[in-house]
Amino acid sequence: MRPASSSTAKTNSLAWTPSPTEGPTTRIELMLATVLIMALAVSVEPFRIGMTMLMLNRPRPVLQLSAFLLGGFAMGTTVGLIVLFVFRRILLGTSFVTVPRVQLVIGLLVLFIAAAVAIDVFGRLGPRPAKLAAPTLP
């Protein structure tokens, strides 16, 4: 059996407890710093910057930006709720799905998609656009 760490020795609990020198303010500041770093990382995402610039140059940009924002909220909330309520119940009782296995499956899926794009599978399957007539020289 492992010896208890200093944070669990006083309470005899298996859960994490803060040390006496670490107050609630330190944890809140750390959480806010993490949220700000993630917000900065998302704010420089090229897709969002490009779509924002495109929508600002179109008629009625406020309406289009609002629709983009609400669509993003709806999509993110839907995915989050599905993961929280559906996948959690399915995967909670099994030990087959682990983080390394999920990472391997995602990596293999991305490699498969990259190979399909590289050999132009989707272009060969779909209809080809009509070729434009070459200009004739007089």
PDB file of C-alpha atoms in Angstrom:
ATOM      1  CA  MET A   1       0.000   0.000   0.000  1.00  0.00           C
ATOM      2  CA  ARG A   2       1.254   3.480  -0.851  1.00  0.00           C
ATOM      3  CA  PRO A   3       2.018   5.878   1.956  1.00  0.00           C
ATOM      4  CA  ALA A   4      -0.341   8.838   2.082  1.00  0.00           C
ATOM      5  CA  SER A   5       0.914  12.134   0.718  1.00  0.00           C
ATOM      6  CA  SER A   6       1.158  15.190   2.904  1.00  0.00           C
ATOM      7  CA  SER A   7      -2.157  16.583   1.637  1.00  0.00           C
ATOM      8  CA  THR A   8      -4.105  13.400   2.430  1.00  0.00           C
ATOM      9  CA  ALA A   9      -2.344  12.417   5.646  1.00  0.00           C
ATOM     10  CA  LYS A  10      -4.207  14.985   7.765  1.00  0.00           C
ATOM     11  CA  THR A  11      -7.701  14.233   6.482  1.00  0.00           C
ATOM     12  CA  ASN A  12      -7.281  10.503   5.754  1.00  0.00           C
ATOM     13  CA  SER A  13      -9.177  11.081   2.503  1.00  0.00           C
ATOM     14  CA  LEU A  14      -8.457   9.701  -0.948  1.00  0.00           C
ATOM     15  CA  ALA A  15      -9.572  12.957  -2.568  1.00  0.00           C
ATOM     16  CA  TRP A  16      -7.232  15.849  -3.229  1.00  0.00           C
ATOM     17  CA  THR A  17      -7.161  18.504  -0.552  1.00  0.00           C
ATOM     18  CA  PRO A  18      -5.321  21.796  -0.800  1.00  0.00           C
ATOM     19  CA  SER A  19      -2.255  22.378   1.307  1.00  0.00           C
ATOM     20  CA  PRO A  20      -2.552  24.865   4.185  1.00  0.00           C
ATOM     21  CA  THR A  21      -0.395  27.407   2.316  1.00  0.00           C
ATOM     22  CA  GLU A  22      -2.585  27.277  -0.792  1.00  0.00           C
ATOM     23  CA  GLY A  23      -5.717  29.329  -0.382  1.00  0.00           C
ATOM     24  CA  PRO A  24      -8.832  29.536  -2.554  1.00  0.00           C
ATOM     25  CA  THR A  25      -7.512  32.705  -4.218  1.00  0.00           C
ATOM     26  CA  THR A  26      -4.511  30.872  -5.698  1.00  0.00           C
ATOM     27  CA  ARG A  27      -6.736  28.207  -7.247  1.00  0.00           C
ATOM     28  CA  ILE A  28      -9.101  30.797  -8.748  1.00  0.00           C
ATOM     29  CA  GLU A  29      -6.193  32.761 -10.224  1.00  0.00           C
ATOM     30  CA  LEU A  30      -4.759  29.589 -11.742  1.00  0.00           C
ATOM     31  CA  MET A  31      -8.137  28.684 -13.221  1.00  0.00           C
ATOM     32  CA  LEU A  32      -8.599  32.171 -14.712  1.00  0.00           C
ATOM     33  CA  ALA A  33      -5.094  32.095 -16.185  1.00  0.00           C
ATOM     34  CA  THR A  34      -5.863  28.749 -17.828  1.00  0.00           C
ATOM     35  CA  VAL A  35      -9.136  30.066 -19.260  1.00  0.00           C
ATOM     36  CA  LEU A  36      -7.416  33.186 -20.613  1.00  0.00           C
ATOM     37  CA  ILE A  37      -4.666  31.139 -22.271  1.00  0.00           C
ATOM     38  CA  MET A  38      -7.265  28.911 -23.940  1.00  0.00           C
ATOM     39  CA  ALA A  39      -9.256  31.987 -25.049  1.00  0.00           C
ATOM     40  CA  LEU A  40      -6.118  33.478 -26.634  1.00  0.00           C
ATOM     41  CA  ALA A  41      -5.396  30.211 -28.439  1.00  0.00           C
ATOM     42  CA  VAL A  42      -8.925  30.062 -29.860  1.00  0.00           C
ATOM     43  CA  SER A  43      -8.979  33.746 -30.808  1.00  0.00           C
ATOM     44  CA  VAL A  44      -6.116  33.324 -33.305  1.00  0.00           C
ATOM     45  CA  GLU A  45      -7.724  30.362 -35.049  1.00  0.00           C
ATOM     46  CA  PRO A  46      -7.424  31.031 -38.807  1.00  0.00           C
ATOM     47  CA  PHE A  47     -10.948  29.847 -39.682  1.00  0.00           C
ATOM     48  CA  ARG A  48     -12.598  32.266 -37.267  1.00  0.00           C
ATOM     49  CA  ILE A  49     -10.449  35.166 -38.408  1.00  0.00           C
ATOM     50  CA  GLY A  50     -11.164  34.426 -42.075  1.00  0.00           C
ATOM     51  CA  MET A  51     -14.898  34.013 -41.575  1.00  0.00           C
ATOM     52  CA  THR A  52     -15.065  37.209 -39.526  1.00  0.00           C
ATOM     53  CA  MET A  53     -13.264  39.169 -42.236  1.00  0.00           C
ATOM     54  CA  LEU A  54     -15.532  37.682 -44.905  1.00  0.00           C
ATOM     55  CA  MET A  55     -18.699  38.526 -42.979  1.00  0.00           C
ATOM     56  CA  LEU A  56     -17.534  42.068 -42.194  1.00  0.00           C
ATOM     57  CA  ASN A  57     -17.198  42.748 -45.915  1.00  0.00           C
ATOM     58  CA  ARG A  58     -20.734  41.576 -46.766  1.00  0.00           C
ATOM     59  CA  PRO A  59     -24.041  43.420 -46.422  1.00  0.00           C
ATOM     60  CA  ARG A  60     -25.562  43.397 -42.929  1.00  0.00           C
ATOM     61  CA  PRO A  61     -22.460  42.103 -41.105  1.00  0.00           C
ATOM     62  CA  VAL A  62     -24.072  42.264 -37.656  1.00  0.00           C
ATOM     63  CA  LEU A  63     -26.755  39.801 -38.689  1.00  0.00           C
ATOM     64  CA  GLN A  64     -24.237  37.419 -40.253  1.00  0.00           C
ATOM     65  CA  LEU A  65     -21.828  37.625 -37.319  1.00  0.00           C
ATOM     66  CA  SER A  66     -24.706  37.012 -34.900  1.00  0.00           C
ATOM     67  CA  ALA A  67     -25.784  33.940 -36.868  1.00  0.00           C
ATOM     68  CA  PHE A  68     -22.167  32.696 -36.891  1.00  0.00           C
ATOM     69  CA  LEU A  69     -21.871  33.233 -33.128  1.00  0.00           C
ATOM     70  CA  LEU A  70     -25.209  31.584 -32.302  1.00  0.00           C
ATOM     71  CA  GLY A  71     -24.461  28.677 -34.649  1.00  0.00           C
ATOM     72  CA  GLY A  72     -21.116  28.152 -32.913  1.00  0.00           C
ATOM     73  CA  PHE A  73     -22.783  28.225 -29.495  1.00  0.00           C
ATOM     74  CA  ALA A  74     -25.471  25.777 -30.595  1.00  0.00           C
ATOM     75  CA  MET A  75     -22.963  23.385 -32.163  1.00  0.00           C
ATOM     76  CA  GLY A  76     -20.610  23.494 -29.170  1.00  0.00           C
ATOM     77  CA  THR A  77     -23.419  23.049 -26.675  1.00  0.00           C
ATOM     78  CA  THR A  78     -24.898  20.139 -28.627  1.00  0.00           C
ATOM     79  CA  VAL A  79     -21.574  18.315 -28.867  1.00  0.00           C
ATOM     80  CA  GLY A  80     -20.851  18.952 -25.185  1.00  0.00           C
ATOM     81  CA  LEU A  81     -24.223  17.627 -24.065  1.00  0.00           C
ATOM     82  CA  ILE A  82     -23.909  14.536 -26.250  1.00  0.00           C
ATOM     83  CA  VAL A  83     -20.472  13.770 -24.833  1.00  0.00           C
ATOM     84  CA  LEU A  84     -21.604  14.474 -21.285  1.00  0.00           C
ATOM     85  CA  PHE A  85     -24.859  12.526 -21.250  1.00  0.00           C
ATOM     86  CA  VAL A  86     -24.612   9.909 -24.023  1.00  0.00           C
ATOM     87  CA  PHE A  87     -20.982   8.850 -24.314  1.00  0.00           C
ATOM     88  CA  ARG A  88     -20.353   9.030 -20.582  1.00  0.00           C
ATOM     89  CA  ARG A  89     -23.063   6.454 -19.871  1.00  0.00           C
ATOM     90  CA  ILE A  90     -21.901   4.198 -22.694  1.00  0.00           C
ATOM     91  CA  LEU A  91     -18.206   4.303 -21.815  1.00  0.00           C
ATOM     92  CA  LEU A  92     -18.510   4.423 -18.026  1.00  0.00           C
ATOM     93  CA  GLY A  93     -18.969   0.679 -17.595  1.00  0.00           C
ATOM     94  CA  THR A  94     -16.212  -0.452 -19.977  1.00  0.00           C
ATOM     95  CA  SER A  95     -12.459  -0.497 -19.607  1.00  0.00           C
ATOM     96  CA  PHE A  96     -11.883  -1.195 -23.318  1.00  0.00           C
ATOM     97  CA  VAL A  97     -11.933   2.469 -24.331  1.00  0.00           C
ATOM     98  CA  THR A  98      -8.838   4.190 -22.992  1.00  0.00           C
ATOM     99  CA  VAL A  99      -7.121   7.438 -23.945  1.00  0.00           C
ATOM    100  CA  PRO A 100      -4.291   5.777 -25.919  1.00  0.00           C
ATOM    101  CA  ARG A 101      -6.777   3.700 -27.916  1.00  0.00           C
ATOM    102  CA  VAL A 102      -8.891   6.763 -28.702  1.00  0.00           C
ATOM    103  CA  GLN A 103      -5.770   8.662 -29.796  1.00  0.00           C
ATOM    104  CA  LEU A 104      -4.711   5.794 -32.051  1.00  0.00           C
ATOM    105  CA  VAL A 105      -8.149   5.578 -33.666  1.00  0.00           C
ATOM    106  CA  ILE A 106      -8.262   9.328 -34.279  1.00  0.00           C
ATOM    107  CA  GLY A 107      -4.709   9.264 -35.686  1.00  0.00           C
ATOM    108  CA  LEU A 108      -5.520   6.394 -38.038  1.00  0.00           C
ATOM    109  CA  LEU A 109      -8.694   8.143 -39.169  1.00  0.00           C
ATOM    110  CA  VAL A 110      -6.775  11.348 -39.924  1.00  0.00           C
ATOM    111  CA  LEU A 111      -4.100   9.401 -41.828  1.00  0.00           C
ATOM    112  CA  PHE A 112      -6.809   7.646 -43.859  1.00  0.00           C
ATOM    113  CA  ILE A 113      -8.437  10.971 -44.741  1.00  0.00           C
ATOM    114  CA  ALA A 114      -5.034  12.482 -45.650  1.00  0.00           C
ATOM    115  CA  ALA A 115      -4.259   9.535 -47.924  1.00  0.00           C
ATOM    116  CA  ALA A 116      -7.688   9.809 -49.586  1.00  0.00           C
ATOM    117  CA  VAL A 117      -7.139  13.516 -50.231  1.00  0.00           C
ATOM    118  CA  ALA A 118      -3.579  12.941 -51.482  1.00  0.00           C
ATOM    119  CA  ILE A 119      -4.604  10.371 -54.103  1.00  0.00           C
ATOM    120  CA  ASP A 120      -7.705  12.406 -55.001  1.00  0.00           C
ATOM    121  CA  VAL A 121     -10.232   9.640 -54.332  1.00  0.00           C
ATOM    122  CA  PHE A 122     -13.085  12.087 -53.904  1.00  0.00           C
ATOM    123  CA  GLY A 123     -12.255  13.896 -57.141  1.00  0.00           C
ATOM    124  CA  ARG A 124     -12.274  10.640 -59.104  1.00  0.00           C
ATOM    125  CA  LEU A 125     -15.619   9.573 -57.694  1.00  0.00           C
ATOM    126  CA  GLY A 126     -17.493  12.829 -58.245  1.00  0.00           C
ATOM    127  CA  PRO A 127     -18.476  14.576 -61.447  1.00  0.00           C
ATOM    128  CA  ARG A 128     -15.786  16.551 -63.202  1.00  0.00           C
ATOM    129  CA  PRO A 129     -16.432  20.222 -63.946  1.00  0.00           C
ATOM    130  CA  ALA A 130     -16.807  21.082 -67.622  1.00  0.00           C
ATOM    131  CA  LYS A 131     -13.612  22.303 -69.250  1.00  0.00           C
ATOM    132  CA  LEU A 132     -13.714  25.792 -70.648  1.00  0.00           C
ATOM    133  CA  ALA A 133     -12.977  26.272 -74.298  1.00  0.00           C
ATOM    134  CA  ALA A 134      -9.446  27.436 -74.979  1.00  0.00           C
ATOM    135  CA  PRO A 135      -9.197  30.804 -76.689  1.00  0.00           C
ATOM    136  CA  THR A 136      -8.283  30.593 -80.343  1.00  0.00           C
ATOM    137  CA  LEU A 137      -5.548  32.733 -81.747  1.00  0.00           C
ATOM    138  CA  PRO A 138      -6.327  34.691 -84.951  1.00  0.00           C
TER     139      PRO A 138
END
